[in-house]
Coordinates of C-alpha atoms in Angstrom, one line a residue:
M1313 CA 172.8 -52.5 -63.1
T1314 CA 174.6 -49.6 -61.4
A1315 CA 173.5 -46.2 -62.7
R1316 CA 175.9 -44.2 -65.1
G1317 CA 178.1 -41.8 -63.5
L1318 CA 178.4 -43.0 -59.8
V1319 CA 181.6 -41.9 -58.4
Q1320 CA 183.2 -43.3 -55.0
L1321 CA 186.4 -42.1 -53.6
E1322 CA 187.4 -44.3 -50.6
K1323 CA 190.2 -43.2 -48.3
I1324 CA 192.1 -41.4 -50.8
V1325 CA 195.6 -40.3 -49.6
K1326 CA 198.1 -38.3 -51.6
K1327 CA 201.7 -37.6 -50.4
H1328 CA 204.4 -35.5 -51.9
G1329 CA 207.4 -36.6 -49.8
S1330 CA 206.3 -36.0 -46.1
F1331 CA 203.7 -33.6 -47.1
E1332 CA 200.2 -35.0 -47.1
A1333 CA 198.1 -33.2 -49.8
L1334 CA 195.0 -35.3 -49.0
K1335 CA 194.5 -37.1 -45.8
G1336 CA 192.0 -40.0 -46.5
I1337 CA 189.2 -38.5 -48.5
D1338 CA 185.8 -40.3 -48.7
I1339 CA 183.3 -39.0 -51.2
E1340 CA 180.2 -40.7 -53.0
I1341 CA 178.7 -38.6 -55.8
R1342 CA 175.3 -39.8 -57.2
P1343 CA 174.6 -40.4 -60.9
G1344 CA 173.4 -37.1 -62.5
E1345 CA 174.5 -35.0 -59.6
F1346 CA 176.1 -31.5 -59.9
F1347 CA 178.8 -31.9 -57.0
A1348 CA 181.1 -29.1 -56.0
L1349 CA 184.6 -29.4 -54.4
L1350 CA 184.9 -26.1 -52.5
G1351 CA 187.8 -24.7 -50.6
P1352 CA 190.6 -22.1 -50.5
S1353 CA 193.7 -22.7 -52.7
G1354 CA 195.8 -25.5 -51.5
S1355 CA 193.0 -27.3 -49.7
G1356 CA 193.3 -30.4 -51.8
K1357 CA 190.3 -29.9 -54.1
S1358 CA 192.2 -29.7 -57.6
T1359 CA 194.4 -32.7 -56.4
T1360 CA 191.2 -34.7 -55.8
L1361 CA 189.9 -33.9 -59.2
R1362 CA 193.3 -34.8 -60.9
I1363 CA 193.3 -38.2 -59.1
L1364 CA 189.6 -38.8 -60.2
A1365 CA 190.6 -37.9 -63.7
G1366 CA 193.6 -40.4 -63.7
L1367 CA 196.0 -37.4 -64.3
D1368 CA 197.6 -38.2 -60.8
A1369 CA 197.8 -41.4 -58.8
P1370 CA 196.8 -41.6 -55.2
T1371 CA 199.3 -42.8 -52.6
S1372 CA 196.6 -45.0 -51.3
G1373 CA 192.9 -45.6 -51.7
R1374 CA 190.5 -46.6 -54.3
I1375 CA 188.5 -44.9 -57.0
L1376 CA 185.3 -46.5 -58.1
L1377 CA 183.4 -45.3 -61.2
D1378 CA 179.9 -47.1 -61.7
G1379 CA 181.2 -49.8 -59.2
K1380 CA 184.3 -50.6 -61.0
D1381 CA 187.8 -49.9 -59.5
V1382 CA 189.6 -47.7 -61.8
T1383 CA 192.4 -46.8 -59.5
G1384 CA 195.1 -47.9 -61.7
A1385 CA 193.3 -47.3 -64.9
D1386 CA 194.7 -44.8 -67.6
A1387 CA 193.0 -41.5 -68.0
R1388 CA 191.8 -42.4 -71.5
A1389 CA 190.0 -45.6 -70.2
R1390 CA 187.8 -43.8 -67.6
D1391 CA 185.4 -42.2 -70.0
I1392 CA 185.7 -38.7 -68.3
A1393 CA 185.5 -35.2 -70.0
M1394 CA 187.5 -32.5 -68.4
V1395 CA 187.3 -28.8 -68.8
F1396 CA 190.3 -26.8 -67.5
Q1397 CA 190.6 -23.2 -66.0
S1398 CA 192.9 -22.3 -69.1
Y1399 CA 190.4 -24.1 -71.6
A1400 CA 193.4 -25.9 -73.0
L1401 CA 192.3 -25.3 -76.7
Y1402 CA 194.7 -25.8 -79.7
P1403 CA 195.5 -22.5 -81.1
H1404 CA 196.2 -23.6 -84.8
M1405 CA 192.9 -25.5 -85.1
T1406 CA 189.3 -24.0 -85.7
V1407 CA 186.6 -24.3 -83.3
A1408 CA 185.3 -27.2 -85.1
E1409 CA 188.6 -29.1 -85.3
N1410 CA 188.9 -28.4 -81.6
I1411 CA 185.6 -29.8 -80.7
A1412 CA 186.1 -32.8 -83.2
F1413 CA 189.8 -33.7 -81.6
P1414 CA 188.4 -36.2 -79.0
L1415 CA 186.3 -38.0 -81.6
E1416 CA 189.2 -38.3 -83.9
M1417 CA 191.3 -39.6 -81.2
A1418 CA 188.7 -42.2 -80.4
K1419 CA 188.7 -43.3 -84.2
T1420 CA 185.0 -42.2 -84.6
P1421 CA 183.9 -42.6 -88.3
K1422 CA 184.3 -39.4 -90.4
A1423 CA 180.8 -39.3 -91.3
E1424 CA 179.5 -39.2 -87.8
I1425 CA 182.0 -36.4 -86.6
A1426 CA 180.6 -33.3 -88.3
P1427 CA 177.0 -33.8 -87.2
A1428 CA 178.2 -34.5 -83.8
V1429 CA 180.3 -31.4 -83.7
R1430 CA 177.5 -29.1 -84.9
E1431 CA 175.1 -30.6 -82.2
A1432 CA 177.6 -30.0 -79.4
A1433 CA 178.4 -26.5 -80.7
A1434 CA 174.7 -25.7 -80.8
K1435 CA 174.2 -26.8 -77.3
V1436 CA 176.4 -24.2 -76.1
K1437 CA 175.4 -21.5 -78.8
I1438 CA 178.7 -21.3 -80.7
D1439 CA 177.6 -23.2 -83.9
H1440 CA 178.0 -19.9 -85.9
L1441 CA 181.7 -19.8 -85.0
L1442 CA 183.0 -23.1 -86.1
D1443 CA 185.4 -21.6 -88.7
R1444 CA 187.1 -19.3 -86.2
K1445 CA 190.3 -20.1 -84.4
P1446 CA 190.5 -19.7 -80.5
G1447 CA 192.5 -16.5 -80.9
Q1448 CA 189.5 -14.8 -82.6
L1449 CA 187.1 -15.7 -79.7
S1450 CA 186.3 -13.8 -76.5
G1451 CA 187.0 -15.7 -73.1
G1452 CA 183.3 -16.7 -72.9
Q1453 CA 183.4 -18.0 -76.2
Q1454 CA 186.6 -20.1 -75.6
Q1455 CA 185.0 -21.4 -72.5
R1456 CA 182.1 -22.6 -74.6
C1457 CA 184.4 -24.2 -77.1
A1458 CA 186.0 -26.2 -74.2
L1459 CA 182.5 -27.2 -72.9
A1460 CA 181.4 -28.4 -76.6
R1461 CA 184.6 -30.4 -76.8
A1462 CA 183.7 -32.1 -73.5
I1463 CA 180.0 -32.6 -74.6
V1464 CA 180.9 -34.2 -77.9
R1465 CA 182.5 -37.1 -76.0
K1466 CA 179.2 -38.1 -74.4
A1467 CA 181.3 -39.1 -71.2
R1468 CA 179.7 -40.6 -68.3
L1469 CA 181.5 -37.8 -65.9
F1470 CA 182.2 -34.2 -66.4
L1471 CA 185.1 -32.7 -64.5
L1472 CA 185.4 -29.0 -64.4
D1473 CA 188.4 -27.2 -62.8
E1474 CA 187.5 -23.6 -62.0
P1475 CA 186.1 -23.2 -65.7
L1476 CA 184.6 -19.6 -65.1
S1477 CA 187.5 -18.0 -63.1
N1478 CA 189.1 -16.4 -66.2
L1479 CA 185.7 -14.6 -67.1
D1480 CA 184.6 -11.1 -66.0
A1481 CA 181.9 -10.9 -63.3
M1482 CA 178.8 -10.2 -65.6
L1483 CA 179.8 -13.1 -68.0
R1484 CA 180.7 -15.5 -65.1
L1485 CA 177.1 -14.9 -63.7
A1486 CA 175.4 -15.6 -67.2
T1487 CA 177.7 -18.5 -67.9
R1488 CA 177.0 -20.1 -64.4
V1489 CA 173.2 -20.2 -65.3
E1490 CA 173.9 -21.7 -68.7
L1491 CA 176.2 -24.2 -67.2
K1492 CA 173.6 -25.5 -64.7
K1493 CA 171.1 -25.7 -67.6
L1494 CA 173.4 -27.6 -69.8
Q1495 CA 174.2 -30.1 -67.1
R1496 CA 170.6 -30.7 -66.4
S1497 CA 169.8 -31.1 -70.1
L1498 CA 172.6 -33.6 -70.5
G1499 CA 171.9 -35.5 -67.4
V1500 CA 175.4 -36.0 -66.9
T1501 CA 177.4 -36.2 -63.4
A1502 CA 179.4 -33.2 -63.1
V1503 CA 182.3 -32.5 -60.4
Y1504 CA 183.1 -28.9 -60.2
V1505 CA 186.1 -27.5 -58.4
T1506 CA 185.9 -23.8 -57.2
H1507 CA 187.3 -21.6 -54.5
D1508 CA 184.1 -19.3 -55.0
Q1509 CA 181.7 -20.2 -52.4
E1510 CA 178.8 -18.4 -54.3
E1511 CA 179.5 -20.6 -57.4
A1512 CA 179.3 -23.6 -55.3
M1513 CA 176.2 -22.6 -53.5
T1514 CA 174.2 -21.7 -56.7
L1515 CA 175.4 -24.5 -58.9
A1516 CA 175.7 -27.6 -56.6
D1517 CA 173.2 -30.2 -55.6
R1518 CA 175.6 -31.1 -52.8
M1519 CA 179.2 -29.9 -52.1
A1520 CA 182.3 -31.0 -50.1
V1521 CA 184.1 -28.3 -48.2
F1522 CA 187.9 -28.9 -48.0
R1523 CA 190.6 -27.6 -45.8
E1524 CA 194.2 -28.7 -45.6
G1525 CA 193.6 -31.9 -47.4
E1526 CA 190.6 -32.9 -45.5
I1527 CA 186.8 -32.6 -46.0
C1528 CA 185.2 -30.7 -43.2
Q1529 CA 181.6 -31.2 -44.4
I1530 CA 179.6 -32.7 -47.1
G1531 CA 175.9 -31.7 -47.8
R1532 CA 173.5 -29.6 -49.7
P1533 CA 174.6 -26.0 -49.9
A1534 CA 171.5 -24.7 -47.9
D1535 CA 172.2 -27.2 -45.2
V1536 CA 175.9 -26.4 -44.9
F1537 CA 175.0 -22.6 -44.8
A1538 CA 172.4 -23.2 -42.2
A1539 CA 174.3 -25.5 -40.0
P1540 CA 178.2 -25.5 -40.5
N1541 CA 179.6 -28.3 -38.4
C1542 CA 182.8 -26.5 -37.6
I1543 CA 184.5 -23.1 -37.3
E1544 CA 186.5 -23.5 -40.4
V1545 CA 183.3 -24.0 -42.6
A1546 CA 181.4 -21.1 -40.6
A1547 CA 184.3 -18.8 -41.5
F1548 CA 184.4 -19.8 -45.1
I1549 CA 180.8 -20.1 -46.1
G1550 CA 178.6 -17.0 -46.7
S1551 CA 179.4 -13.6 -48.0
P1552 CA 180.4 -11.9 -45.8
P1553 CA 181.1 -15.0 -43.6
M1554 CA 179.8 -15.6 -40.2
N1555 CA 180.9 -13.4 -37.4
L1556 CA 182.8 -15.5 -34.7
I1557 CA 183.0 -14.3 -31.2
T1558 CA 185.1 -16.1 -28.5
T1559 CA 183.3 -15.7 -25.2
R1560 CA 181.9 -17.7 -22.2
T1561 CA 178.5 -19.1 -21.5
T1562 CA 176.1 -17.9 -18.8
A1563 CA 173.1 -19.8 -17.2
G1564 CA 170.9 -20.3 -20.4
G1565 CA 173.0 -18.0 -22.7
V1566 CA 176.3 -16.5 -23.6
L1567 CA 178.0 -13.4 -22.8
I1568 CA 178.2 -10.8 -25.6
G1569 CA 179.4 -7.2 -25.0
G1570 CA 179.1 -7.7 -21.3
R1571 CA 175.4 -8.9 -21.5
H1572 CA 173.7 -12.1 -21.2
V1573 CA 172.1 -13.4 -24.5
P1574 CA 169.8 -16.3 -24.5
V1575 CA 170.8 -19.3 -26.7
A1576 CA 168.6 -22.3 -27.9
A1577 CA 171.2 -24.8 -26.4
S1578 CA 171.6 -25.9 -22.8
L1579 CA 175.1 -25.6 -21.6
E1580 CA 176.8 -25.2 -18.2
A1581 CA 177.7 -21.7 -17.3
G1582 CA 181.3 -20.6 -17.4
R1583 CA 182.3 -22.7 -20.4
A1584 CA 184.6 -21.2 -23.1
V1585 CA 182.7 -21.1 -26.4
V1586 CA 182.8 -19.4 -29.7
V1587 CA 179.5 -17.9 -30.9
G1588 CA 178.7 -17.6 -34.5
V1589 CA 176.2 -15.1 -36.0
R1590 CA 175.6 -14.5 -39.6
P1591 CA 175.7 -10.8 -40.9
S1592 CA 172.2 -11.1 -42.0
A1593 CA 171.0 -12.3 -38.6
V1594 CA 172.3 -9.4 -36.6
R1595 CA 169.2 -7.3 -35.6
F1596 CA 169.3 -3.5 -35.0
D1597 CA 167.4 -2.9 -31.8
P1598 CA 167.4 0.4 -29.7
A1599 CA 167.4 -1.7 -26.5
G1600 CA 170.3 -3.8 -27.6
I1601 CA 174.1 -4.1 -27.0
P1602 CA 176.0 -0.7 -28.2
V1603 CA 178.2 -0.9 -31.3
T1604 CA 180.3 1.6 -33.0
V1605 CA 179.9 1.9 -36.8
E1606 CA 183.5 1.7 -38.3
V1607 CA 183.0 1.5 -42.0
V1608 CA 179.9 1.5 -44.2
E1609 CA 180.1 -0.6 -47.5
N1610 CA 177.2 0.6 -49.5
L1611 CA 175.9 -2.1 -52.0
G1612 CA 173.1 -0.1 -53.4
D1613 CA 170.1 -2.0 -52.2
A1614 CA 171.7 -2.7 -48.8
A1615 CA 174.9 -2.1 -47.0
I1616 CA 177.6 -4.1 -45.0
L1617 CA 178.4 -2.4 -41.7
D1618 CA 181.7 -3.1 -40.0
L1619 CA 180.9 -2.5 -36.4
T1620 CA 182.9 -2.7 -33.2
L1621 CA 181.3 -4.5 -30.3
D1622 CA 183.0 -4.0 -27.0
G1623 CA 186.4 -4.0 -28.8
T1624 CA 185.3 -7.1 -31.2
P1625 CA 184.8 -6.7 -34.9
L1626 CA 181.3 -7.4 -36.1
R1627 CA 179.7 -7.3 -39.6
A1628 CA 176.2 -6.8 -40.3
R1629 CA 173.9 -6.5 -43.2
Y1630 CA 171.7 -3.5 -43.1
D1631 CA 168.9 -2.7 -45.6
R1632 CA 167.2 0.4 -44.1
F1633 CA 167.8 4.0 -45.5
P1634 CA 169.3 6.4 -44.8
L1635 CA 172.4 4.6 -44.0
P1636 CA 174.3 5.3 -40.7
R1637 CA 177.4 7.4 -40.7
E1638 CA 180.8 6.0 -39.7
G1639 CA 181.5 6.9 -36.1
E1640 CA 177.9 6.6 -35.2
T1641 CA 176.6 4.4 -32.2
M1642 CA 174.0 2.0 -32.6
A1643 CA 172.6 -1.0 -30.8
V1644 CA 172.2 -4.7 -31.9
S1645 CA 170.6 -7.9 -30.6
F1646 CA 170.6 -11.5 -31.5
A1647 CA 167.8 -14.1 -31.6
P1648 CA 168.4 -17.5 -29.9
E1649 CA 167.7 -19.4 -33.0
D1650 CA 170.4 -17.4 -35.0
I1651 CA 173.2 -18.1 -32.7
H1652 CA 175.7 -21.0 -33.6
L1653 CA 178.0 -22.4 -30.9
F1654 CA 181.3 -24.0 -31.4
D1655 CA 183.9 -25.7 -29.2
P1656 CA 187.1 -23.4 -29.1
T1657 CA 189.4 -26.4 -28.6
T1658 CA 188.0 -28.8 -31.3
G1659 CA 186.4 -26.3 -33.5
R1660 CA 183.3 -28.5 -33.8
R1661 CA 179.7 -27.4 -33.7
I1662 CA 178.1 -27.8 -30.2

């Protein structure tokens, strides 16, 4: 028997007139996996989630849940629980009534509803708030109520559409940890839409990086970070994102700041190339290439330095003290294993 919570999207296309919102999406999500759909606004991730939920129909392609084709199935027939960015709570109902609502819609016997509601509320630590209305709750408590309403369904699939984006930074961090623990304890497959790569990196077992209706890369967050397969992913993943320098190859290396820098790859000299270096991989070396410090962003335990290297902007993470001053000249170097190479025409990793 197929494991519960297997999701397969096959060649999903979504058109709005002549505009293609999705250009043939292929994803397989494993049972019990926390899978993130990551990308900037308008990249197609929320459209993919809505199609998966049955709230929107694809122009072409197939959706399979546990091996069964549900492409034409009604949203209610898919056994999916969804948590929206807005929480979508009923303001005139108490927390208990909000959580109970899906069970009442499913004609669950009354005697079973109250204990199920208490159990779901306890899992997200709001069992002491069951008599309150949503207007009496904080943003974090409303979000937990929306999660409890999804949990009570015991659905095979959780769909979460930017559920933390309305919370303040501290609460978002704490709730993120709780959400991961909750998903693990429930053993449920979760599909999570976010534009926040830090959320995707910390929560997801695997993720799909979207751009303009296409998936650029699917993989474990650590693998996508370590080896982005195109310029778009390199420029999006990482905080700050990867430095990208357009230059040419030399014999056994690349030209940066007028100097030969060795690389691990073997390329013919004189070829146009885009060099990628993470800010954390920029090394400060007195014998290196001269740079000018433009801006110092002090983070407390470290700083992000905005540098200029031969007219090209470069960002570097710096964890020594005292910090350099703006206008100061420093020197940087790059280790061959830290240099990523991309084709400037195709954007693909070399």
